[in-house]
Coordinates of C-alpha atoms in Angstrom, one line a residue:
X1 CA 22.7 -14.9 -10.8
X2 CA 20.6 -13.6 -7.9
X3 CA 19.4 -10.7 -10.1
X4 CA 18.2 -13.2 -12.8
X5 CA 16.3 -15.2 -10.2
X6 CA 14.6 -12.1 -9.0
X7 CA 13.8 -11.2 -12.6
X8 CA 12.2 -14.6 -13.3
X9 CA 10.3 -14.6 -10.0
X10 CA 8.9 -11.2 -11.0
X11 CA 7.8 -12.5 -14.4
X12 CA 6.2 -15.5 -12.7
X13 CA 4.1 -13.3 -10.4
X14 CA 3.0 -11.2 -13.3
X15 CA 2.0 -14.2 -15.4
X16 CA 0.0 -15.8 -12.6
X17 CA -2.0 -12.6 -11.9
X18 CA -5.5 -12.9 -13.7
X19 CA -6.3 -9.2 -13.5
X20 CA -6.9 -7.9 -17.1
X21 CA -4.7 -4.8 -16.8
X22 CA -1.9 -6.8 -15.2
X23 CA -2.1 -9.4 -17.9
X24 CA -1.8 -6.8 -20.6
X25 CA 1.1 -5.2 -18.8
X26 CA 2.7 -8.6 -18.5
X27 CA 2.3 -9.2 -22.2
X28 CA 3.9 -5.9 -23.0
X29 CA 6.8 -6.2 -20.6
X30 CA 7.8 -9.8 -20.7
X31 CA 9.7 -9.6 -24.0
X32 CA 11.9 -6.7 -23.1
X33 CA 12.5 -8.3 -19.7
X34 CA 13.6 -11.5 -21.3
X35 CA 15.7 -9.7 -23.8
X36 CA 17.5 -7.7 -21.0
X37 CA 18.2 -10.9 -19.1
X38 CA 19.1 -12.8 -22.2
X39 CA 21.5 -10.0 -23.4
X40 CA 23.3 -10.1 -20.1
X41 CA 23.7 -13.9 -20.2
X42 CA 24.8 -14.0 -23.8
X43 CA 27.3 -11.1 -23.2
X44 CA 28.9 -13.2 -20.5
X45 CA 29.1 -16.2 -22.9
X46 CA 30.6 -13.9 -25.6
X47 CA 33.2 -12.5 -23.2
X48 CA 34.3 -16.0 -22.1
X49 CA 34.5 -17.3 -25.7
X50 CA 36.5 -14.2 -26.8
X51 CA 38.9 -14.6 -23.9
X52 CA 39.5 -18.2 -24.6
X53 CA 39.9 -17.8 -28.4
X54 CA 42.3 -14.8 -27.9
X55 CA 44.4 -16.9 -25.4
X56 CA 44.6 -19.8 -27.9
X57 CA 45.5 -17.4 -30.7
X58 CA 48.2 -15.7 -28.7
X59 CA 49.6 -19.1 -27.7
X60 CA 49.7 -20.3 -31.3
X61 CA 51.4 -17.1 -32.5
X62 CA 53.9 -17.2 -29.7
X63 CA 54.8 -20.8 -30.6
X64 CA 55.5 -19.6 -34.2
X65 CA 57.5 -16.6 -33.0
X66 CA 59.7 -18.7 -30.6
X67 CA 60.5 -21.5 -33.0
X68 CA 63.1 -19.6 -34.9
X69 CA 65.3 -22.6 -35.7
X70 CA 62.5 -24.3 -37.7
X71 CA 61.5 -23.6 -41.3
X72 CA 58.4 -21.6 -42.1
X73 CA 56.1 -24.5 -42.7
X74 CA 57.2 -26.2 -39.5
X75 CA 56.7 -23.0 -37.5
X76 CA 53.2 -22.6 -38.9
X77 CA 52.5 -26.2 -38.0
X78 CA 53.7 -25.6 -34.5
X79 CA 51.4 -22.7 -34.2
X80 CA 48.4 -24.6 -35.5
X81 CA 49.1 -27.5 -33.1
X82 CA 49.3 -25.2 -30.1
X83 CA 46.2 -23.3 -31.1
X84 CA 44.2 -26.6 -31.6
X85 CA 45.3 -27.9 -28.1
X86 CA 44.2 -24.7 -26.4
X87 CA 40.9 -24.4 -28.3
X88 CA 40.0 -28.0 -27.5
X89 CA 40.9 -27.5 -23.9
X90 CA 38.5 -24.5 -23.7
X91 CA 35.5 -26.6 -24.8
X92 CA 35.0 -24.9 -28.1
X93 CA 34.8 -27.0 -31.3
X94 CA 37.9 -26.4 -33.3
X95 CA 36.0 -27.0 -36.6
X96 CA 33.8 -24.0 -35.8
X97 CA 36.7 -21.5 -35.4
X98 CA 38.1 -20.0 -38.6
X99 CA 41.7 -19.0 -38.1
X100 CA 44.8 -18.0 -40.0
X101 CA 48.5 -17.6 -39.1
X102 CA 51.0 -15.7 -41.3
X103 CA 54.8 -15.5 -40.9
X104 CA 56.7 -12.7 -42.6
X105 CA 60.3 -12.4 -41.6
X106 CA 60.4 -12.0 -37.9
X107 CA 56.7 -10.9 -37.7
X108 CA 53.8 -13.2 -36.9
X109 CA 50.2 -12.1 -37.5
X110 CA 47.1 -14.2 -36.6
X111 CA 43.4 -13.8 -36.7
X112 CA 40.4 -16.0 -35.7
X113 CA 36.6 -15.8 -36.0
X114 CA 33.9 -17.8 -34.4
X115 CA 30.1 -17.7 -34.7
X116 CA 28.8 -18.2 -31.1
X117 CA 25.2 -19.5 -31.2
X118 CA 22.9 -17.0 -29.4
X119 CA 20.9 -18.0 -26.4
X120 CA 17.9 -16.0 -25.4
X121 CA 18.9 -13.3 -27.8
X122 CA 17.4 -15.5 -30.5
X123 CA 14.1 -13.9 -29.4
X124 CA 15.3 -10.7 -30.9
X125 CA 16.3 -12.4 -34.1
X126 CA 20.0 -12.9 -33.4
X127 CA 21.1 -16.4 -34.4
X128 CA 24.7 -15.9 -33.4
X129 CA 27.3 -13.5 -32.1
X130 CA 30.5 -12.9 -34.1
X131 CA 33.6 -13.5 -31.9
X132 CA 36.9 -12.3 -33.3
X133 CA 40.5 -12.1 -32.1
X134 CA 43.8 -11.0 -33.6
X135 CA 47.4 -10.6 -32.6
X136 CA 50.7 -9.5 -34.0
X137 CA 54.1 -10.2 -32.6
X138 CA 57.8 -9.9 -33.5
X139 CA 60.7 -12.2 -32.7
X140 CA 63.4 -10.5 -30.5
X141 CA 67.0 -11.5 -30.0
X142 CA 67.9 -15.0 -28.8
X143 CA 66.8 -15.6 -25.2
X144 CA 66.1 -18.5 -23.0
X145 CA 63.7 -19.4 -20.1
X146 CA 64.0 -21.5 -16.9
X147 CA 60.8 -22.4 -15.2
X148 CA 60.3 -24.0 -11.8
X149 CA 56.8 -25.4 -11.3
X150 CA 56.0 -25.5 -7.6
X151 CA 52.8 -27.6 -7.5
X152 CA 50.7 -28.4 -4.5
X153 CA 50.2 -32.2 -4.0
X154 CA 48.6 -32.1 -0.6
X155 CA 45.6 -34.4 0.1
X156 CA 43.0 -31.8 -0.9
X157 CA 44.3 -31.9 -4.5
X158 CA 42.6 -35.3 -4.8
X159 CA 39.2 -33.7 -4.4
X160 CA 36.8 -33.0 -7.3
X161 CA 36.3 -29.4 -8.3
X162 CA 34.5 -28.2 -11.5
X163 CA 33.7 -31.8 -12.5
X164 CA 37.3 -33.0 -12.4
X165 CA 39.9 -34.1 -9.8
X166 CA 42.0 -31.1 -9.1
X167 CA 45.5 -32.7 -9.4
X168 CA 44.5 -34.4 -12.7
X169 CA 43.4 -31.0 -14.1
X170 CA 46.6 -29.4 -12.9
X171 CA 48.7 -32.2 -14.4
X172 CA 47.0 -31.9 -17.8
X173 CA 47.5 -28.1 -17.8
X174 CA 51.2 -28.4 -16.7
X175 CA 51.9 -31.0 -19.4
X176 CA 50.3 -28.7 -22.0
X177 CA 52.5 -25.8 -20.8
X178 CA 55.6 -27.9 -21.2
X179 CA 54.5 -29.2 -24.6
X180 CA 53.6 -25.8 -25.9
X181 CA 57.0 -24.4 -24.9
X182 CA 58.8 -27.5 -26.2
X183 CA 57.1 -27.0 -29.6
X184 CA 58.1 -23.4 -29.6
X185 CA 61.8 -24.3 -29.1
X186 CA 63.1 -27.2 -27.1
X187 CA 66.6 -25.7 -26.8
X188 CA 65.4 -22.4 -25.3
X189 CA 63.6 -23.6 -22.2
X190 CA 64.2 -25.7 -19.1
X191 CA 61.6 -26.9 -16.6
X192 CA 62.0 -28.2 -13.1
X193 CA 59.3 -29.7 -10.8
X194 CA 58.8 -29.2 -7.0
X195 CA 55.8 -31.3 -5.9
X196 CA 55.2 -30.4 -2.3
X197 CA 52.9 -31.2 0.5
X198 CA 54.2 -31.0 4.1
X199 CA 57.5 -32.5 3.1
X200 CA 59.7 -32.3 -0.1
X201 CA 61.2 -35.6 -1.4
X202 CA 64.6 -34.8 -3.0
X203 CA 68.1 -36.0 -3.8
X204 CA 70.8 -33.8 -2.3
X205 CA 74.6 -34.1 -1.7
X206 CA 75.2 -35.6 1.8
X207 CA 77.3 -32.6 2.7
X208 CA 74.1 -30.5 2.6
X209 CA 72.0 -32.7 4.9
X210 CA 72.1 -32.7 8.6
X211 CA 73.7 -35.8 10.3
X212 CA 75.0 -37.2 7.0
X213 CA 78.6 -38.1 6.5
X214 CA 80.8 -39.1 3.6
X215 CA 80.5 -38.3 -0.1
X216 CA 77.7 -39.0 -2.6
X217 CA 74.1 -38.2 -2.4
X218 CA 71.2 -38.6 0.1
X219 CA 67.6 -39.1 -1.0
X220 CA 64.8 -38.6 1.4
X221 CA 62.1 -36.2 2.7
X222 CA 62.9 -32.9 4.4
X223 CA 61.3 -29.9 5.7
X224 CA 62.7 -26.3 5.6
X225 CA 66.2 -25.3 6.8
X226 CA 66.6 -23.3 10.0
X227 CA 65.8 -19.6 9.9
X228 CA 67.0 -17.5 8.2
X229 CA 68.6 -19.9 5.8
X230 CA 65.1 -21.2 4.7
X231 CA 64.4 -17.8 3.1
X232 CA 67.4 -17.7 0.7
X233 CA 69.1 -19.7 -2.1
X234 CA 72.4 -19.8 -0.2
X235 CA 74.5 -22.9 -0.3
X236 CA 74.7 -24.9 2.9
X237 CA 77.9 -24.7 4.9
X238 CA 79.3 -27.0 7.6
X239 CA 76.9 -25.4 10.1
X240 CA 73.9 -27.7 10.7
X241 CA 71.4 -24.9 10.7
X242 CA 72.2 -24.2 7.1
X243 CA 71.4 -27.8 6.1
X244 CA 68.3 -29.7 5.2
X245 CA 67.1 -32.8 7.0
X246 CA 65.9 -30.9 10.1
X247 CA 63.6 -32.7 12.6
X248 CA 60.0 -33.1 11.6
X249 CA 57.5 -30.9 13.3
X250 CA 55.8 -32.7 16.1
X251 CA 52.4 -32.1 14.6
X252 CA 53.0 -34.7 11.9
X253 CA 56.0 -36.6 13.3
X254 CA 54.3 -39.9 12.4
X255 CA 54.0 -39.1 8.8
X256 CA 57.1 -40.6 7.2
X257 CA 58.6 -40.5 3.7
X258 CA 57.1 -43.7 2.4
X259 CA 54.0 -42.1 0.8
X260 CA 56.2 -39.6 -1.1
X261 CA 58.1 -42.5 -2.6
X262 CA 55.0 -44.4 -3.4
X263 CA 53.3 -41.3 -5.0
X264 CA 56.4 -40.4 -7.0
X265 CA 56.5 -36.9 -5.4
X266 CA 60.1 -36.1 -6.1
X267 CA 61.8 -32.9 -7.0
X268 CA 63.1 -32.8 -10.6
X269 CA 65.9 -30.3 -11.2
X270 CA 65.9 -28.0 -14.3
X271 CA 66.1 -30.2 -17.5
X272 CA 65.3 -30.2 -21.2
X273 CA 64.1 -33.8 -20.9
X274 CA 60.4 -32.9 -21.4
X275 CA 59.3 -36.6 -21.8
X276 CA 60.6 -37.4 -18.4
X277 CA 58.8 -34.4 -16.8
X278 CA 55.5 -35.4 -18.5
X279 CA 56.0 -39.0 -17.4
X280 CA 56.5 -37.9 -13.8
X281 CA 53.4 -35.7 -13.9
X282 CA 51.4 -38.6 -15.1
X283 CA 52.2 -40.8 -12.1
X284 CA 52.3 -38.3 -9.2
X285 CA 49.4 -38.4 -6.8
X286 CA 48.5 -36.3 -3.7
X287 CA 49.5 -36.9 -0.1
X288 CA 49.2 -35.3 3.3
X289 CA 49.4 -31.6 4.4
X290 CA 50.6 -28.3 3.0
X291 CA 53.9 -26.4 3.3
X292 CA 53.8 -23.8 0.6
X293 CA 56.9 -22.0 1.9
X294 CA 58.9 -25.2 1.6
X295 CA 57.8 -25.7 -2.0
X296 CA 58.8 -22.1 -2.8
X297 CA 62.1 -22.5 -1.0
X298 CA 63.0 -25.4 -3.3
X299 CA 61.7 -23.7 -6.4
X300 CA 64.0 -20.8 -5.6
X301 CA 66.9 -23.2 -5.3
X302 CA 66.2 -24.9 -8.6
X303 CA 66.5 -21.6 -10.4
X304 CA 69.6 -20.6 -8.5
X305 CA 73.0 -21.1 -10.2
X306 CA 74.4 -22.1 -6.8
X307 CA 74.5 -25.6 -5.2
X308 CA 72.8 -27.8 -4.4
X309 CA 71.3 -27.4 -7.9
X310 CA 73.6 -26.0 -10.5
X311 CA 71.5 -26.3 -13.7
X312 CA 70.4 -22.7 -13.5
X313 CA 72.1 -20.0 -15.5
X314 CA 73.9 -17.2 -13.6
X315 CA 71.6 -14.5 -12.4
X316 CA 73.8 -12.1 -14.4
X317 CA 72.9 -13.8 -17.7
X318 CA 71.1 -11.2 -19.9
X319 CA 69.9 -14.0 -22.2
X320 CA 68.0 -16.1 -19.6
X321 CA 64.7 -15.2 -17.8
X322 CA 63.8 -17.2 -14.7
X323 CA 60.2 -18.0 -13.7
X324 CA 59.0 -19.3 -10.3
X325 CA 55.4 -20.7 -10.6
X326 CA 53.7 -21.4 -7.3
X327 CA 50.3 -23.1 -7.3
X328 CA 48.2 -24.1 -4.2
X329 CA 44.6 -24.9 -3.3
X330 CA 44.9 -24.3 0.4
X331 CA 46.5 -22.4 3.2
X332 CA 49.7 -23.2 5.0
X333 CA 49.1 -26.0 7.6
X334 CA 52.7 -27.1 8.4
X335 CA 54.9 -25.3 10.9
X336 CA 58.1 -23.6 9.6
X337 CA 61.2 -22.3 11.3
X338 CA 61.4 -18.7 12.3
X339 CA 63.5 -16.6 14.8
X340 CA 63.3 -18.8 17.8
X341 CA 59.9 -20.2 16.9
X342 CA 58.4 -22.9 14.7
X343 CA 54.7 -22.5 13.8
X344 CA 52.3 -22.3 10.9
X345 CA 52.1 -18.5 11.0
X346 CA 55.9 -18.4 10.5
X347 CA 55.4 -20.5 7.3
X348 CA 53.1 -17.8 6.0
X349 CA 55.5 -15.1 6.8
X350 CA 58.4 -17.1 5.3
X351 CA 56.5 -17.5 2.0
X352 CA 56.4 -13.7 1.5
X353 CA 60.1 -13.4 2.4
X354 CA 61.1 -16.1 -0.1
X355 CA 59.1 -14.4 -2.8
X356 CA 60.8 -11.1 -2.0
X357 CA 64.2 -12.6 -2.2
X358 CA 63.4 -14.4 -5.5
X359 CA 62.1 -11.2 -7.0
X360 CA 65.2 -9.4 -5.8
X361 CA 67.3 -11.9 -7.6
X362 CA 65.5 -11.1 -10.9
X363 CA 63.1 -14.1 -10.9
X364 CA 59.6 -13.5 -12.2
X365 CA 57.1 -15.0 -9.7
X366 CA 53.7 -16.2 -11.0
X367 CA 51.2 -17.5 -8.5
X368 CA 48.0 -19.5 -9.0
X369 CA 45.1 -19.7 -6.4
X370 CA 43.4 -23.0 -7.4
X371 CA 39.9 -23.5 -5.9
X372 CA 41.4 -21.6 -2.9
X373 CA 38.8 -20.5 -0.3
X374 CA 41.2 -18.9 2.2
X375 CA 41.3 -15.1 1.5
X376 CA 44.4 -14.5 3.5
X377 CA 46.3 -17.0 1.4
X378 CA 45.0 -15.5 -1.8
X379 CA 46.2 -12.1 -0.6
X380 CA 49.6 -13.7 0.2
X381 CA 49.9 -15.2 -3.3
X382 CA 49.0 -11.9 -4.8
X383 CA 51.7 -10.2 -2.8
X384 CA 54.2 -12.9 -4.0
X385 CA 53.5 -12.3 -7.6
X386 CA 55.9 -10.0 -9.5
X387 CA 52.9 -8.1 -10.9
X388 CA 49.8 -8.4 -8.7
X389 CA 47.6 -7.7 -11.6
X390 CA 49.0 -10.0 -14.4
X391 CA 51.1 -12.5 -12.5
X392 CA 48.5 -13.5 -9.9
X393 CA 46.0 -15.9 -11.4
X394 CA 42.8 -17.3 -9.9
X395 CA 41.3 -20.7 -11.1
X396 CA 38.0 -21.0 -9.3
X397 CA 37.8 -24.7 -10.1
X398 CA 39.3 -27.4 -12.5
X399 CA 37.5 -25.9 -15.5
X400 CA 39.6 -22.7 -15.1
X401 CA 43.0 -24.2 -14.6
X402 CA 43.8 -24.7 -18.4
X403 CA 43.1 -20.9 -18.9
X404 CA 45.4 -20.1 -16.0
X405 CA 48.3 -22.1 -17.4
X406 CA 47.6 -20.6 -20.9
X407 CA 48.1 -17.2 -19.3
X408 CA 51.4 -18.5 -17.7
X409 CA 52.5 -19.6 -21.2
X410 CA 51.6 -16.2 -22.5
X411 CA 53.5 -14.4 -19.8
X412 CA 56.6 -16.5 -20.2
X413 CA 56.7 -16.3 -23.9
X414 CA 55.9 -12.6 -24.0
X415 CA 58.9 -11.9 -21.7
X416 CA 61.4 -14.2 -23.4
X417 CA 60.5 -14.9 -27.0
X418 CA 58.5 -12.0 -28.4
X419 CA 58.0 -8.3 -28.6
X420 CA 54.8 -6.6 -29.6

């Protein structure tokens, strides 16, 4: 934008100059200058519209491809519904987008066209720009997906960014992701939730919690396990270091579990009860500090076939793909256990190790930097992603988060439900 400010400043100086020669030069040069600036601005608008329409079209086609247990009319309807939700979320009027979905056997083809009103390019006689998108996909053999959503609910998620409160924008995008995959095929996907701040509020067997006795479950807030158990998905043993319920870090020792209960920030294991997940997303609100590594640790456990959570398919299952989605808007602020230490820097190191171990287990890790200003944390999230180019997503503010989750939808569905 600085280049455009310079351009308009230059035009202003020319226009104010009363010298006859300068005035003539101004008259001759102002139109091409405006056209050059207008073309750049309109091209940016065109690129944004094309990206959003393509993402919506892909999501609609993927929904059709994945819904193999529905009849043709129902599958097309699922695609139309998914396309409409994504177009409306992008800010484009659905009525202005011509689109068509076709299903032939196991192949889905789709196309869309949109006349984007021109801006400054109207000076050159262009009333609109033609934006088009198309896609073609095929349905592969039967596969399933397990998705753990590790979502930052620290206090900063209650701030406004891009005209909307961050956690509200995240909630809406996460609900849309769940709904889109549910429409695709409710029996082929499971979701789990890990809302984290500096604690995680969770229900665990008493045998896996320090200083607990007897049978049954324990529900409460915990931080990470002792090192190196906090880096893996191993099941706790009788050794206290392997268990949760470790002492709080002294930096936040006064912050108890009550806000997590009041704000409904509880871990939800993998489930096909999508209504329950959406209902929980509707009522969760932010609280306190940030322990990204702890959230990732529990996300890893949700996807693991081993206790304490056993809803996950075996890692050896060729028919199941596992996805760990980690979203944060800030840097690590809570200390974590390391080899003989407990500090914030160790939490940063632990996050990378957890991601390494999850990826080694065959889990696809997708990360989202949401209104994140800390460059070191951005780099860490990019390192965590299975593919640093396609699985690391940046949402500059709340207006971008819907597109980030649409890309997550695309990545999950492309790996599990379709082949191009």
